[in-house]
mmCIF file of C-alpha atoms in Angstrom:
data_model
loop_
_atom_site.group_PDB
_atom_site.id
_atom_site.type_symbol
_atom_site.label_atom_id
_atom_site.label_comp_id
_atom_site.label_asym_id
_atom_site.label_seq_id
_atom_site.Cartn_x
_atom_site.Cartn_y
_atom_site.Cartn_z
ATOM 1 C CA UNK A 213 5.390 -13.180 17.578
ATOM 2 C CA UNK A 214 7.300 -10.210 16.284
ATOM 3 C CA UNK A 215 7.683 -10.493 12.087
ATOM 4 C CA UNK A 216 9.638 -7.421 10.001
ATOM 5 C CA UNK A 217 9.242 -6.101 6.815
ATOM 6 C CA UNK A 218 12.253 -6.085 4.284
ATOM 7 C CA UNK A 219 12.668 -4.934 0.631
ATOM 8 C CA UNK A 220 13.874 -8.280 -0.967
ATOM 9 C CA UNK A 221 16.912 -8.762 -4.096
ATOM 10 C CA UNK A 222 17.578 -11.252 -6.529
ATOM 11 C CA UNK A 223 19.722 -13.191 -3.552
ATOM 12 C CA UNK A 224 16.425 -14.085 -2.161
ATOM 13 C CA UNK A 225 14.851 -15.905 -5.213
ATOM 14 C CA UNK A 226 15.985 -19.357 -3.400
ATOM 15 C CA UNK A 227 13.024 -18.951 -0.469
ATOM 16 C CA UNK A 228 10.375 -18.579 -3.100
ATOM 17 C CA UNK A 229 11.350 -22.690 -3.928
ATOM 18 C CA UNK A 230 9.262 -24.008 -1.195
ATOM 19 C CA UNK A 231 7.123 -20.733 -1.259
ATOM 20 C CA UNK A 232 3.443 -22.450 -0.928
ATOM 21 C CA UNK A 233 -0.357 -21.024 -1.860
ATOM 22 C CA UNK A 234 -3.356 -22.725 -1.972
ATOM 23 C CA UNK A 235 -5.362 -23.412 -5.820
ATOM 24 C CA UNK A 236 -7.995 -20.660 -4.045
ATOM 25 C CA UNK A 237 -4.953 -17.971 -3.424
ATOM 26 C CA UNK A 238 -3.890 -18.800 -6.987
ATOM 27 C CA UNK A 239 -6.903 -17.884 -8.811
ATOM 28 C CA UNK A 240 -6.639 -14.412 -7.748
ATOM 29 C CA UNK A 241 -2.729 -14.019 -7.952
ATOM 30 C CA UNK A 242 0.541 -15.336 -9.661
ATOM 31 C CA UNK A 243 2.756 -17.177 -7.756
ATOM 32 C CA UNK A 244 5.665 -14.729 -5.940
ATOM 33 C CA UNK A 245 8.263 -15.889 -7.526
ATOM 34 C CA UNK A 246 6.789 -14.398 -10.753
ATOM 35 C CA UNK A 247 5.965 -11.272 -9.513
ATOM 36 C CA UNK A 248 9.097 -11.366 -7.339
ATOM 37 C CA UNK A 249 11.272 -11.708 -10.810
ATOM 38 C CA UNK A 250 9.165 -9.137 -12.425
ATOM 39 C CA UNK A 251 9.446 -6.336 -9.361
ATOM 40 C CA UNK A 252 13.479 -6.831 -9.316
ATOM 41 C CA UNK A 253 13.330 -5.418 -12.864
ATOM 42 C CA UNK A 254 11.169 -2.569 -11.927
ATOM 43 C CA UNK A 255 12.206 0.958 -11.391
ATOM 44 C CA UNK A 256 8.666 1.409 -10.123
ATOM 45 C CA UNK A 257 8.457 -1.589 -7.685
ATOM 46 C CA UNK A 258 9.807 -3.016 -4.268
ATOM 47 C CA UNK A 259 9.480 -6.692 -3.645
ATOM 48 C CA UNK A 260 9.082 -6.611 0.276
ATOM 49 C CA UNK A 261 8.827 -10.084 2.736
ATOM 50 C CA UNK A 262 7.012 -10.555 5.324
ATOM 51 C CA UNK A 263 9.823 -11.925 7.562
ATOM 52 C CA UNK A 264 9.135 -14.084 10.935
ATOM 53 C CA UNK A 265 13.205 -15.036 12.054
ATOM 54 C CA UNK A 266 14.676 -16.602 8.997
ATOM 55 C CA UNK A 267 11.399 -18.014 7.346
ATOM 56 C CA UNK A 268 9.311 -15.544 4.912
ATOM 57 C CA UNK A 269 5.928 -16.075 6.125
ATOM 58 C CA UNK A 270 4.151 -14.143 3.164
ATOM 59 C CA UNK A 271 5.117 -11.426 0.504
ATOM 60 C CA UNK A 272 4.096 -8.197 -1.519
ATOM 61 C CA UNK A 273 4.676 -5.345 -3.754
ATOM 62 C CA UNK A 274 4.754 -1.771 -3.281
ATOM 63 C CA UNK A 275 4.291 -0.164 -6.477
ATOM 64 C CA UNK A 276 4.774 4.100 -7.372
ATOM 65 C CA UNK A 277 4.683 6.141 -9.745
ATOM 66 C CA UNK A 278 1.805 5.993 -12.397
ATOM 67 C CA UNK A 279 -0.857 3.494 -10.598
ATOM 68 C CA UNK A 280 -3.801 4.171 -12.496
ATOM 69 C CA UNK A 281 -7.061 3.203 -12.172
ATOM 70 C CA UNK A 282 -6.330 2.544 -8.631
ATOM 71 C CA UNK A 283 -5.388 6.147 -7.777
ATOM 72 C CA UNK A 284 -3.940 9.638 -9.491
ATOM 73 C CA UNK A 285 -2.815 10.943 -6.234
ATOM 74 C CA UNK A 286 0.713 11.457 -6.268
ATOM 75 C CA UNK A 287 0.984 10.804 -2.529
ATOM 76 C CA UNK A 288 -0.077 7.090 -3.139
ATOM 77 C CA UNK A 289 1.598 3.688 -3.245
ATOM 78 C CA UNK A 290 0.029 0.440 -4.646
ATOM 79 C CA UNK A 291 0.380 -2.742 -2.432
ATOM 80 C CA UNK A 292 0.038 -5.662 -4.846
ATOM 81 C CA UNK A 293 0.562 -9.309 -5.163
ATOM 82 C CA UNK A 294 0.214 -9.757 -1.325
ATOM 83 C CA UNK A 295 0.087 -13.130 0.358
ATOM 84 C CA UNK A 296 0.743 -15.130 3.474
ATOM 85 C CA UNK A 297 1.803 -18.884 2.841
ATOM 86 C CA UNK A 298 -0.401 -21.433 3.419
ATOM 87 C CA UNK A 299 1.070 -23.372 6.638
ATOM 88 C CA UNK A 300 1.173 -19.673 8.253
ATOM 89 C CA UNK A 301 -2.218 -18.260 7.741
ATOM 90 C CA UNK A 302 -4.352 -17.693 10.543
ATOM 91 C CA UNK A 303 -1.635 -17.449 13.067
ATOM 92 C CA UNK A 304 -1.866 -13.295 13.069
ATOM 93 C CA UNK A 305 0.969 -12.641 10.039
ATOM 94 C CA UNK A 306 -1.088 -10.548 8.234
ATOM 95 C CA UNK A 307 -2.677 -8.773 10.691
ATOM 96 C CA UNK A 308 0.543 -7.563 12.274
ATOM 97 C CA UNK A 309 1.954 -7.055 8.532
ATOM 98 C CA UNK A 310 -1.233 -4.695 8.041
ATOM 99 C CA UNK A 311 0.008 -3.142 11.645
ATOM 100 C CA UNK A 312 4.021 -2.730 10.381
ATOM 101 C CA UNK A 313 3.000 -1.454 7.010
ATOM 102 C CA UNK A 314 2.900 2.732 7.483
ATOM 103 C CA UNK A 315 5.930 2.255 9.996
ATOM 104 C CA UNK A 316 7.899 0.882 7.076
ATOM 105 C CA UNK A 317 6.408 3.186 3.948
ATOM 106 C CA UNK A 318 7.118 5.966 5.800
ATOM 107 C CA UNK A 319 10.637 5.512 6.672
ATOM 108 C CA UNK A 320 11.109 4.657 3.090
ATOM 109 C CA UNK A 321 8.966 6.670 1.785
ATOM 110 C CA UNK A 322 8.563 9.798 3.587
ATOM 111 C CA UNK A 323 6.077 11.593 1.032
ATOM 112 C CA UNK A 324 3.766 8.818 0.530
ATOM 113 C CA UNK A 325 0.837 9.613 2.582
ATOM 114 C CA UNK A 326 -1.581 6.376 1.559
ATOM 115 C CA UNK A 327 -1.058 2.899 -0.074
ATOM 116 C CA UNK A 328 -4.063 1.483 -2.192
ATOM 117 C CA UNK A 329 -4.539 -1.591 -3.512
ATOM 118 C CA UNK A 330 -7.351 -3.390 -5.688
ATOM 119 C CA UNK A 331 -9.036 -6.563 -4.098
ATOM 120 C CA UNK A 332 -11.144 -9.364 -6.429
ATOM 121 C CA UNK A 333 -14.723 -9.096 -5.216
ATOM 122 C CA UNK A 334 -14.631 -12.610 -5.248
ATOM 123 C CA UNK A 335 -11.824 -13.044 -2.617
ATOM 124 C CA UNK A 336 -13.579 -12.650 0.517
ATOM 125 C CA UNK A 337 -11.265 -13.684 3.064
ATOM 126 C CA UNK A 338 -8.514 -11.117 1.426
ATOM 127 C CA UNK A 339 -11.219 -8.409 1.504
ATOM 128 C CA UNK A 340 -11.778 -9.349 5.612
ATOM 129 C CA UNK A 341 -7.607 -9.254 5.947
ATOM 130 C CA UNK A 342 -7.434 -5.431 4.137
ATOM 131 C CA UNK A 343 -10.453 -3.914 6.132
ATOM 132 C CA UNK A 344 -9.153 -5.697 9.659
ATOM 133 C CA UNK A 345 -5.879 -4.217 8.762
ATOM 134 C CA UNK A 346 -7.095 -0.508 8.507
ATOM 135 C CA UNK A 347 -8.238 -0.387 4.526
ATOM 136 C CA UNK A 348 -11.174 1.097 3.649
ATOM 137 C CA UNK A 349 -13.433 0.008 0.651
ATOM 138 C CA UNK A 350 -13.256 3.717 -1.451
ATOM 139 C CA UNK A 351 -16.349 2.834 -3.750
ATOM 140 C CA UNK A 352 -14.319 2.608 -6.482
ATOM 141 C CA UNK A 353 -14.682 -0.416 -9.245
ATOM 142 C CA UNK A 354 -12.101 -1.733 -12.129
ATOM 143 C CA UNK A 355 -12.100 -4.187 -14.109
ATOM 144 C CA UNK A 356 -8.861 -6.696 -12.853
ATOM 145 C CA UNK A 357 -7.072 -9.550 -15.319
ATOM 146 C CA UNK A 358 -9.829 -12.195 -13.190
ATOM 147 C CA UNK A 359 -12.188 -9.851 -12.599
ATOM 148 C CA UNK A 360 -13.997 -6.965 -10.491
ATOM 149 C CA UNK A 361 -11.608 -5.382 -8.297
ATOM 150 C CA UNK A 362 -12.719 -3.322 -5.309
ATOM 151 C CA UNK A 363 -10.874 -0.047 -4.545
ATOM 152 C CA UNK A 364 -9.503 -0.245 -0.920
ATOM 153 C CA UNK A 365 -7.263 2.560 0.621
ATOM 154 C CA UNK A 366 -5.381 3.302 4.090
ATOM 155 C CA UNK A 367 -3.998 6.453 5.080
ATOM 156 C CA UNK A 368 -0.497 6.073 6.501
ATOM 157 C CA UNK A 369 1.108 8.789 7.009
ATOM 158 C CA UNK A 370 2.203 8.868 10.867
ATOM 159 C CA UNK A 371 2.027 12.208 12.465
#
């Protein structure tokens, strides 16, 4: 099983149709789509898929620029909105997209050196995903739109 990471365009808004999370996912994010619509506007955001052949298996954000609380380093990047669809979670997506995600920041993004991201305390099973994926829990609290968000960081930056 061999997925890829690509930055996604308005051209793709058609796969998001039959794009499918559970009411559990959905209490802790918007649907893609939304953010997907919101992120093509964005000088400050990339929509990327999570791509396995033609079908996109799950989706995120990488956000720059000024991504307060959840860092002030300049060498950051915030991962947000991230999710695996339903009918392809637990079959190793997001563990390989945690794998594939500082070989594709850093050919993008040559200067970023870590990508943070803010996880509900609430949403365990995301929280397992991050920290088997090579996050770290920082320490650091804010206060997110549904809730306490924990701090979680990665250093990326391949030597």
């Amino acid at each position: 099983m061999m997925i890829n990471l690509k930055f996604l365009q308005a051209k793709h808004i058609k796969a998001f149709a039959s794009y499918h999370l559970t009411a559990d996912q959905l209490a802790f994010t918007a649907h893609p789509l939304e953010k997907l619509l919101q992120a093509i506007q964005s000088s400050y955001c990339k929509p990327v898929g999570i791509c396995y052949g033609k079908d996109m298996v799950g989706f995120f954000i990488l956000q720059w620029g000024d991504i307060q609380p959840y860092s002030c380093d300049e060498d950051a990047m915030l991962l947000r909105a991230y999710s695996i669809q339903q009918q392809y979670q637990g079959q190793g997506f997001a563990k390989q997209s945690m794998h594939e995600l500082p070989v594709f920041v850093n050919g993008y993004f040559p200067d970023v050196r870590k990508v943070v991201l803010g996880v509900n305390r609430k949403n365990k099973l995301a929280q397992k995903v991050y920290l088997a994926g090579g996050f770290e829990d920082t320490g650091r609290r804010v206060q997110g739109q549904v809730g306490e968000q924990y701090i979680f960081q990665k250093n990326i930056k391949l030597e």
